[in-house]
Tab-separated table of C-alpha atoms in Angstrom:
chain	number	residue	atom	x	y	z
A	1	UNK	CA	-33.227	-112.172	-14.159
A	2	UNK	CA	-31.717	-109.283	-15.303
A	3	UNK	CA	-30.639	-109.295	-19.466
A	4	UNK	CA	-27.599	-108.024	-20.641
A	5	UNK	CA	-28.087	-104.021	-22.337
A	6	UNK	CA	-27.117	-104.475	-25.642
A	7	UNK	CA	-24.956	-101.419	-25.315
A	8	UNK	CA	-22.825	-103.341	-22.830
A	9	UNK	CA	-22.738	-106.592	-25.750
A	10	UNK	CA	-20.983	-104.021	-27.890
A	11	UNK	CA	-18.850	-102.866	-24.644
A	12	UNK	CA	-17.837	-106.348	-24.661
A	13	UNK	CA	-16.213	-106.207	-28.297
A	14	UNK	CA	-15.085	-103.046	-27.441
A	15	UNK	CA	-13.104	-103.670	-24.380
A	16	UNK	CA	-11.264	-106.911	-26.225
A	17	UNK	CA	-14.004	-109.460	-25.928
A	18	UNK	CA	-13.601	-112.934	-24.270
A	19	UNK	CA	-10.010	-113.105	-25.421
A	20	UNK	CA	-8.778	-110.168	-23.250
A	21	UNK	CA	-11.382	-110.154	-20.630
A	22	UNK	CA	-11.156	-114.002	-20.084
A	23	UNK	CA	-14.648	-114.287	-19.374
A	24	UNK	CA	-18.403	-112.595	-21.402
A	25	UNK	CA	-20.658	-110.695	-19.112
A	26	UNK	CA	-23.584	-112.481	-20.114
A	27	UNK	CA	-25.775	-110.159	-17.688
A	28	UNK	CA	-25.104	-106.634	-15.732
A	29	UNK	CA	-23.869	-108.360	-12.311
A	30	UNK	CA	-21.584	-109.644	-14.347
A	31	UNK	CA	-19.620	-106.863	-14.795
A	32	UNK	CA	-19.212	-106.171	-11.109
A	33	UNK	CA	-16.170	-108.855	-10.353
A	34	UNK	CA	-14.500	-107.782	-13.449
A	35	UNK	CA	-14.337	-104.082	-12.374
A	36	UNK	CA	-13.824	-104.797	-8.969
A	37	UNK	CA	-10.597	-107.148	-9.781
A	38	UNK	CA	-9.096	-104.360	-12.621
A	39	UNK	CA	-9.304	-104.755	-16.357
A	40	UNK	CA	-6.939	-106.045	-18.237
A	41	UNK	CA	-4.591	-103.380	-19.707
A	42	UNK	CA	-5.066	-105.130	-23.052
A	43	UNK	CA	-8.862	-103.940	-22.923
A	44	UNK	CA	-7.166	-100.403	-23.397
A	45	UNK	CA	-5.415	-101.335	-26.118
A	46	UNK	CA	-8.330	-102.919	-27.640
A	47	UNK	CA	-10.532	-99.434	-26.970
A	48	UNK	CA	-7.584	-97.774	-28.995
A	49	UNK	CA	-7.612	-99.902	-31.998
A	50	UNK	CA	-10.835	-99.996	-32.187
A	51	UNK	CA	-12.243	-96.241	-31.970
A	52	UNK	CA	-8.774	-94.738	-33.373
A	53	UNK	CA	-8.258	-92.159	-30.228
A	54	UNK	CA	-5.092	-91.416	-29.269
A	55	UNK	CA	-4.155	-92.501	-25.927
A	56	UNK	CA	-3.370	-88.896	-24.851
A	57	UNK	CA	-7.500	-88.433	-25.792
A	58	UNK	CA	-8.695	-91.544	-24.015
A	59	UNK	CA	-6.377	-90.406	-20.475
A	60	UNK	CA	-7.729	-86.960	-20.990
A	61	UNK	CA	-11.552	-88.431	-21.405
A	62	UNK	CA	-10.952	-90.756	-18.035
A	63	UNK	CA	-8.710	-88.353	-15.929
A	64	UNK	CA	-6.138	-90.878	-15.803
A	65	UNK	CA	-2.103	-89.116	-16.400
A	66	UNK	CA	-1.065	-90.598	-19.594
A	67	UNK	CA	2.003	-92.132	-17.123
A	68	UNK	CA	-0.549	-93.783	-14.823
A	69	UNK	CA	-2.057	-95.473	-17.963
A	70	UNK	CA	1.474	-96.411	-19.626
A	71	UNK	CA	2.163	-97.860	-15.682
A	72	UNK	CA	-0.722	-99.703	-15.697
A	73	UNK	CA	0.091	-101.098	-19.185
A	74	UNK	CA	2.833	-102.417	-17.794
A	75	UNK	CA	1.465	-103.913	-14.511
A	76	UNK	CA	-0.891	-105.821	-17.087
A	77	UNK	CA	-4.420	-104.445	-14.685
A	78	UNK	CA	-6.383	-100.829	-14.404
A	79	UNK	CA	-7.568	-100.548	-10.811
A	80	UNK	CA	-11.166	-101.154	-10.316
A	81	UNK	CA	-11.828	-97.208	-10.338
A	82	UNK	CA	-10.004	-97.110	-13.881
A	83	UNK	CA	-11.929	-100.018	-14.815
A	84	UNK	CA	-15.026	-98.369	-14.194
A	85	UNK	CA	-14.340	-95.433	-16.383
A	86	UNK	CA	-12.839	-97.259	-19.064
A	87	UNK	CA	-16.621	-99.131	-19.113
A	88	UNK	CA	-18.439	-96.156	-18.909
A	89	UNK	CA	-16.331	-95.101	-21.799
A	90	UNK	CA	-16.911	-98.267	-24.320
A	91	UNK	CA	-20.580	-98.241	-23.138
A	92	UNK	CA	-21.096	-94.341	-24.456
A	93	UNK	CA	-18.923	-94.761	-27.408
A	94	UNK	CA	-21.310	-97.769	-28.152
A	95	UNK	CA	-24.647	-95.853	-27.738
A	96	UNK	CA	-22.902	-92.992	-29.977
A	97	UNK	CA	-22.648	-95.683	-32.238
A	98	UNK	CA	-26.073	-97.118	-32.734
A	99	UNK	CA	-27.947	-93.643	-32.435
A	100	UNK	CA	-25.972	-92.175	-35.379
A	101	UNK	CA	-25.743	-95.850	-36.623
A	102	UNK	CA	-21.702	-94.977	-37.364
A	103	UNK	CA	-18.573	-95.029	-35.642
A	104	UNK	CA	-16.938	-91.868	-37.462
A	105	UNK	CA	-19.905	-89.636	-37.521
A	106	UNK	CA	-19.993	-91.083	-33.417
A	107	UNK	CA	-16.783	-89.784	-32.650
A	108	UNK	CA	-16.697	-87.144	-34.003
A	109	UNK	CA	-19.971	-86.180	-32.367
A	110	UNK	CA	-18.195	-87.435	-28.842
A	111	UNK	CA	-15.372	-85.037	-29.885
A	112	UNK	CA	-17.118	-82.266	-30.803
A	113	UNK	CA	-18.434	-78.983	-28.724
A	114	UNK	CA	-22.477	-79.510	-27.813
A	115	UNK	CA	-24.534	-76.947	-27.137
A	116	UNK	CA	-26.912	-79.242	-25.524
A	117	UNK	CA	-24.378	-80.212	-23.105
A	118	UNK	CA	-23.101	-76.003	-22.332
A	119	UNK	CA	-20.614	-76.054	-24.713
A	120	UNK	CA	-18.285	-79.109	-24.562
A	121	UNK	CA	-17.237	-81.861	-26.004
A	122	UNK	CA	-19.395	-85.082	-24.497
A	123	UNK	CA	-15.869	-87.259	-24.395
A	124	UNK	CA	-14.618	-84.062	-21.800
A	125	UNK	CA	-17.977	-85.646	-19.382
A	126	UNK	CA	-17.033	-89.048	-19.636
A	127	UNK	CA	-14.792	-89.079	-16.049
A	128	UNK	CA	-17.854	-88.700	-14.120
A	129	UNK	CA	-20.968	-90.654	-13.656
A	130	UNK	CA	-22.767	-87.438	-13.787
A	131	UNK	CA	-21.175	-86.494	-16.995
A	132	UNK	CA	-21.504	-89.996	-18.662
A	133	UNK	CA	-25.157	-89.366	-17.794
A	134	UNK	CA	-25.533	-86.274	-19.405
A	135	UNK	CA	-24.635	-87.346	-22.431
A	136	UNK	CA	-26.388	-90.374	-22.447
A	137	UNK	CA	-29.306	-88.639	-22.072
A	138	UNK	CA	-28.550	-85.996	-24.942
A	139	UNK	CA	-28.122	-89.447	-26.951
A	140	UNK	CA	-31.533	-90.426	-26.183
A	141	UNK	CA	-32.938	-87.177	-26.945
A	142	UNK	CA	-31.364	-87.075	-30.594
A	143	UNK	CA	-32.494	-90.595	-31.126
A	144	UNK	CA	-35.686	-89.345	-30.656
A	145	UNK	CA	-35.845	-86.029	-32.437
A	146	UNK	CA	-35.775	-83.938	-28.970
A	147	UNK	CA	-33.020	-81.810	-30.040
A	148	UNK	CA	-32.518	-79.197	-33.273
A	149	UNK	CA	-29.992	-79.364	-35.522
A	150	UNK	CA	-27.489	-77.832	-33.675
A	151	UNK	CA	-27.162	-81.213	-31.255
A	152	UNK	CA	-26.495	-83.383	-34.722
A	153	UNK	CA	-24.337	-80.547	-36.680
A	154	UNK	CA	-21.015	-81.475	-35.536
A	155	UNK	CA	-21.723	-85.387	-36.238
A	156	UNK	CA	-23.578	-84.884	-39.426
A	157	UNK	CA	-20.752	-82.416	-41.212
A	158	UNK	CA	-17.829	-85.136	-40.232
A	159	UNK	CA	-19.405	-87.442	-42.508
A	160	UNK	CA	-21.265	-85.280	-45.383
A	161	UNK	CA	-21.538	-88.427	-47.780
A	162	UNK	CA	-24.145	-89.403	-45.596
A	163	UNK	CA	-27.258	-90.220	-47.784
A	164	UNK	CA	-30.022	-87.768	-46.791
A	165	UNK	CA	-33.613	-88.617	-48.018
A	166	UNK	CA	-34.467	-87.130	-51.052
A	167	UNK	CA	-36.653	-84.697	-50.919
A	168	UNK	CA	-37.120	-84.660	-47.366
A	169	UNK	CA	-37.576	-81.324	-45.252
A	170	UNK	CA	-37.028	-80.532	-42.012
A	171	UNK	CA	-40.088	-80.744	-39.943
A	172	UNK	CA	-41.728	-77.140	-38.903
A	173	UNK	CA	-40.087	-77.195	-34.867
A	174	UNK	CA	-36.945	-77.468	-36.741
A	175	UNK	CA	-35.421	-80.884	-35.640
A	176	UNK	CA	-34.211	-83.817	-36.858
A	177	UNK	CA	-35.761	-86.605	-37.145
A	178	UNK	CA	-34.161	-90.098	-37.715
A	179	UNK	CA	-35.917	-92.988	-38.990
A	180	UNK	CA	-36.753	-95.800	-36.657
A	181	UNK	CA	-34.159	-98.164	-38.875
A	182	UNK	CA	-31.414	-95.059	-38.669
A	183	UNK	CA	-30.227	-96.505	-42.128
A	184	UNK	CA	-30.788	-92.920	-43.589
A	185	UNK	CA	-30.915	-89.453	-41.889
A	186	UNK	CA	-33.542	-87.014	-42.902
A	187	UNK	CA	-32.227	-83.814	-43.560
A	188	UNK	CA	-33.163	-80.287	-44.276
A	189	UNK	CA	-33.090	-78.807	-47.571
């Protein structure tokens, strides 16, 4: 039996909870009916209070008009191909989350050109499953000290009170490397 990803457990929260999506994916089948039927609109609402994007940004990230998504609002459902991109959204904002172990410096990585990813902003990727790949991936490879600095850089100057390790240099490839708890970066001098 398949378990649930705990990316998609934070998707959950993310997207309203049990309180907005009436029911808790408890594994990834789960999920299928829930697209398939339409979100509720309140999940959107709930993705807005909770990461602090604008509307405008989060129609932009999905290629959805802003009037389609007002529309929707008040038809009370997304269609199932809106659902799907508003999951693929809350699951990447989610994995932001727990590789730079916090939501700003997350965000602001999401909305922030990558060099790793030619040049754009990962939230500009996230209306494609190609896209939401992509920067999965570039997660994945910052989690695990693939990429230099210049993948982190964006993240790491929105929040500059950030506790570096004292002391600690930069190994000689020049990357990053982040400790397996993430509770501290490690930071060149």
């Amino acid at each position: 039996i398949a378990s649930l990803n705990p990316s998609l457990m934070s998707a959950i929260s993310l997207l309203g909870g049990e309180a907005v999506l009436r029911v808790r994916p408890r594994v990834l089948m789960d999920w299928i009916p829930l697209v398939r039927q339409g979100l509720p609109a309140a999940s959107v609402d709930a993705l807005l209070r909770l990461t602090r994007i604008t509307q405008a940004e989060l129609a932009n990230a999905l290629a959805i008009p802003e009037r389609t998504m007002a529309r929707r609002k008040r038809e009370g459902a997304l269609s199932p191909e809106e659902s799907a991109k508003l999951v693929r959204f809350a699951r990447t904002v989610e994995r932001a989350e727990t590789v730079f172990d916090d939501a700003p410096a997350a965000l602001a990585w999401l909305q922030s050109p990558n060099a790793a990813l030619g040049g754009v902003t990962p939230m500009s990727l996230l209306d494609t499953d190609i896209g939401a790949d992509s920067v999965l991936d570039t997660l994945g490879r910052i989690e695990h000290g693939v990429f230099r600095r210049s993948a982190l850089l964006p993240a790491l100057s929105a929040v500059k009170a950030r506790a570096c390790t004292a002391g600690a240099g930069i190994p000689k490839a020049g990357r990053w490397s982040i400790p397996p708890s993430r509770s501290r970066w490690l930071c060149w001098n």
